[in-house]
mmCIF file of C-alpha atoms in Angstrom:
data_model
loop_
_atom_site.group_PDB
_atom_site.id
_atom_site.type_symbol
_atom_site.label_atom_id
_atom_site.label_comp_id
_atom_site.label_asym_id
_atom_site.label_seq_id
_atom_site.Cartn_x
_atom_site.Cartn_y
_atom_site.Cartn_z
ATOM 1 C CA MET V 1 -30.404 -9.370 10.027
ATOM 2 C CA THR V 2 -30.717 -13.029 8.836
ATOM 3 C CA LEU V 3 -28.292 -15.965 10.009
ATOM 4 C CA GLN V 4 -26.901 -15.658 6.471
ATOM 5 C CA GLY V 5 -26.357 -11.912 6.854
ATOM 6 C CA ARG V 6 -24.469 -12.448 10.105
ATOM 7 C CA LYS V 7 -22.340 -15.321 9.028
ATOM 8 C CA HIS V 8 -21.344 -13.232 5.731
ATOM 9 C CA THR V 9 -20.662 -10.004 8.141
ATOM 10 C CA MET V 10 -18.411 -12.416 10.424
ATOM 11 C CA ALA V 11 -16.607 -13.831 7.473
ATOM 12 C CA ARG V 12 -16.003 -10.510 6.305
ATOM 13 C CA LYS V 13 -14.376 -9.446 9.666
ATOM 14 C CA ASP V 14 -12.285 -12.578 10.019
ATOM 15 C CA ALA V 15 -11.002 -11.583 6.415
ATOM 16 C CA LEU V 16 -10.377 -8.052 7.504
ATOM 17 C CA LEU V 17 -8.574 -9.363 10.360
ATOM 18 C CA SER V 18 -6.382 -11.875 8.603
ATOM 19 C CA LEU V 19 -5.547 -8.850 6.090
ATOM 20 C CA ARG V 20 -4.646 -6.653 9.020
ATOM 21 C CA ALA V 21 -2.007 -9.370 9.855
ATOM 22 C CA ILE V 22 -0.990 -9.611 6.368
ATOM 23 C CA LEU V 23 -0.523 -5.741 6.295
ATOM 24 C CA VAL V 24 1.630 -5.661 9.513
ATOM 25 C CA ARG V 25 3.753 -8.442 8.406
ATOM 26 C CA ARG V 26 4.322 -6.695 5.016
ATOM 27 C CA ARG V 27 4.986 -3.160 6.819
ATOM 28 C CA ASP V 28 7.560 -4.721 9.077
ATOM 29 C CA ALA V 29 9.298 -6.231 6.279
ATOM 30 C CA LEU V 30 9.422 -2.987 4.337
ATOM 31 C CA ARG V 31 10.950 -1.193 7.156
ATOM 32 C CA SER V 32 13.556 -3.782 7.778
ATOM 33 C CA ALA V 33 14.408 -3.627 3.820
ATOM 34 C CA LEU V 34 14.418 0.049 3.951
ATOM 35 C CA ASN V 35 16.674 0.400 6.881
ATOM 36 C CA GLY V 36 18.885 -2.478 5.033
ATOM 37 C CA ASP V 37 18.822 -0.366 1.683
ATOM 38 C CA LEU V 38 19.962 2.881 3.597
ATOM 39 C CA THR V 39 22.874 0.966 5.587
ATOM 40 C CA LEU V 40 23.875 -0.597 2.345
ATOM 41 C CA LEU V 41 23.720 2.890 0.644
ATOM 42 C CA LYS V 42 25.805 4.562 3.179
ATOM 43 C CA GLU V 43 28.417 1.482 3.186
ATOM 44 C CA LEU V 44 28.592 1.637 -0.644
ATOM 45 C CA ARG V 45 29.255 5.690 -0.637
ATOM 46 C CA SER V 46 32.049 5.222 1.975
ATOM 47 C CA GLU V 47 34.174 3.037 -0.186
ATOM 48 C CA SER V 48 36.179 4.303 -2.807
ATOM 49 C CA PRO V 49 35.739 2.378 -6.062
ATOM 50 C CA GLY V 50 38.743 0.907 -7.477
ATOM 51 C CA ASP V 51 38.260 2.257 -11.218
ATOM 52 C CA VAL V 52 35.893 3.743 -13.335
ATOM 53 C CA ILE V 53 34.107 0.610 -14.280
ATOM 54 C CA ASP V 54 33.635 -0.102 -10.544
ATOM 55 C CA ALA V 55 32.244 3.678 -9.934
ATOM 56 C CA ALA V 56 29.893 3.020 -13.006
ATOM 57 C CA VAL V 57 28.702 -0.121 -11.547
ATOM 58 C CA ASP V 58 28.441 1.660 -7.846
ATOM 59 C CA THR V 59 26.374 4.348 -9.217
ATOM 60 C CA ALA V 60 24.048 2.250 -11.179
ATOM 61 C CA GLN V 61 23.527 -0.194 -8.129
ATOM 62 C CA ASP V 62 22.794 3.060 -6.011
ATOM 63 C CA GLU V 63 20.451 4.313 -8.755
ATOM 64 C CA ILE V 64 18.585 1.083 -8.308
ATOM 65 C CA SER V 65 18.668 0.740 -4.627
ATOM 66 C CA SER V 66 17.223 4.270 -4.534
ATOM 67 C CA GLN V 67 14.495 3.791 -6.933
ATOM 68 C CA LEU V 68 13.256 0.512 -4.945
ATOM 69 C CA ALA V 69 13.788 2.481 -1.825
ATOM 70 C CA VAL V 70 11.189 5.093 -3.298
ATOM 71 C CA VAL V 71 8.648 2.329 -4.447
ATOM 72 C CA GLU V 72 8.939 0.291 -1.013
ATOM 73 C CA ALA V 73 8.501 3.778 0.937
ATOM 74 C CA ARG V 74 5.346 4.496 -1.079
ATOM 75 C CA GLU V 75 4.131 1.021 -0.437
ATOM 76 C CA LEU V 76 5.069 1.386 3.101
ATOM 77 C CA GLY V 77 2.972 4.716 3.259
ATOM 78 C CA SER V 78 -0.128 2.698 1.872
ATOM 79 C CA ILE V 79 0.105 -0.061 4.289
ATOM 80 C CA GLU V 80 0.445 2.613 7.293
ATOM 81 C CA ASN V 81 -2.596 4.505 6.009
ATOM 82 C CA ALA V 82 -4.464 1.147 5.828
ATOM 83 C CA LEU V 83 -3.687 0.233 9.308
ATOM 84 C CA GLU V 84 -4.898 3.670 10.245
ATOM 85 C CA ARG V 85 -8.285 3.184 8.408
ATOM 86 C CA MET V 86 -8.403 -0.342 10.328
ATOM 87 C CA SER V 87 -8.207 1.570 13.697
ATOM 88 C CA SER V 88 -10.542 4.195 12.707
ATOM 89 C CA GLY V 89 -13.021 1.852 11.475
ATOM 90 C CA ALA V 90 -12.956 3.401 7.812
ATOM 91 C CA TYR V 91 -11.183 0.251 6.129
ATOM 92 C CA GLY V 92 -12.752 -1.485 3.797
ATOM 93 C CA SER V 93 -14.933 1.694 2.738
ATOM 94 C CA CYS V 94 -14.265 3.510 -0.520
ATOM 95 C CA GLU V 95 -12.848 6.876 0.263
ATOM 96 C CA ILE V 96 -14.520 8.318 -2.718
ATOM 97 C CA CYS V 97 -18.166 6.888 -2.509
ATOM 98 C CA SER V 98 -18.125 5.181 0.785
ATOM 99 C CA GLY V 99 -19.357 1.970 -0.716
ATOM 100 C CA LYS V 100 -17.803 -1.271 0.831
ATOM 101 C CA ILE V 101 -14.737 -2.233 -1.189
ATOM 102 C CA PRO V 102 -15.445 -6.012 -2.341
ATOM 103 C CA LEU V 103 -13.280 -8.321 -0.128
ATOM 104 C CA ALA V 104 -11.879 -9.977 -3.198
ATOM 105 C CA ARG V 105 -9.937 -6.451 -3.959
ATOM 106 C CA LEU V 106 -8.693 -6.142 -0.509
ATOM 107 C CA GLN V 107 -7.271 -9.591 -0.647
ATOM 108 C CA ALA V 108 -5.643 -8.947 -3.932
ATOM 109 C CA LEU V 109 -4.598 -5.274 -2.712
ATOM 110 C CA PRO V 110 -5.089 -4.982 1.087
ATOM 111 C CA TYR V 111 -4.209 -1.343 1.273
ATOM 112 C CA ALA V 112 -6.536 -0.363 -1.361
ATOM 113 C CA THR V 113 -8.716 2.785 -0.496
ATOM 114 C CA MET V 114 -11.168 2.766 -3.440
ATOM 115 C CA CYS V 115 -13.611 0.566 -5.132
ATOM 116 C CA ILE V 116 -12.697 -0.627 -8.753
ATOM 117 C CA GLN V 117 -15.236 1.747 -10.374
ATOM 118 C CA CYS V 118 -13.897 4.845 -8.196
ATOM 119 C CA GLN V 119 -10.381 3.664 -8.828
ATOM 120 C CA ARG V 120 -10.769 3.301 -12.670
ATOM 121 C CA GLN V 121 -12.805 6.903 -12.575
ATOM 122 C CA THR V 122 -10.137 8.358 -10.947
ATOM 123 C CA GLU V 123 -7.527 6.998 -13.333
ATOM 124 C CA GLU V 124 -9.249 8.006 -16.385
ATOM 125 C CA ALA V 125 -10.516 11.362 -15.546
ATOM 126 C CA GLY V 126 -7.539 12.314 -13.226
ATOM 127 C CA GLU V 127 -7.574 14.036 -9.909
ATOM 128 C CA GLN V 128 -10.312 16.295 -10.662
ATOM 129 C CA TRP V 129 -13.018 13.651 -10.706
ATOM 130 C CA MET V 130 -11.760 12.600 -7.322
ATOM 131 C CA ALA V 131 -11.665 16.037 -5.901
ATOM 132 C CA ASP V 132 -15.407 16.679 -7.190
ATOM 133 C CA GLN V 133 -16.514 13.243 -5.721
ATOM 134 C CA GLN V 134 -14.853 13.972 -2.194
ATOM 135 C CA ALA V 135 -16.803 17.417 -2.341
ATOM 136 C CA GLU V 136 -20.065 15.758 -2.986
ATOM 137 C CA ALA V 137 -19.715 13.036 -0.184
#
């Protein structure tokens, strides 16, 4: 390996370590937010609303909090998966084609599991394309 190749590999490893720290901080923040959301929802449900308008507002707030919790839980799952892939050495490799996921993509979306091409193909063709690609790999 050339000196330039080694520098590129080390720069990628340093960037991946930095991404790991970002993922851990985001995971911890999401866990705290989800715990807080659940506590807030329990408190809101235990209080009896003063009138019909208060009840409607409380219901709407519960629905929004619930939807946000679902999105945050999904992101938390993606982050946990990325951290597991880091531990196993699979992080940064596309789970479909096994090619390297560009560092710029990982920096934009640290829990990406597919390269851009495979992500596009998956979105365009749906789940069947992904199953076919995994079967071929």
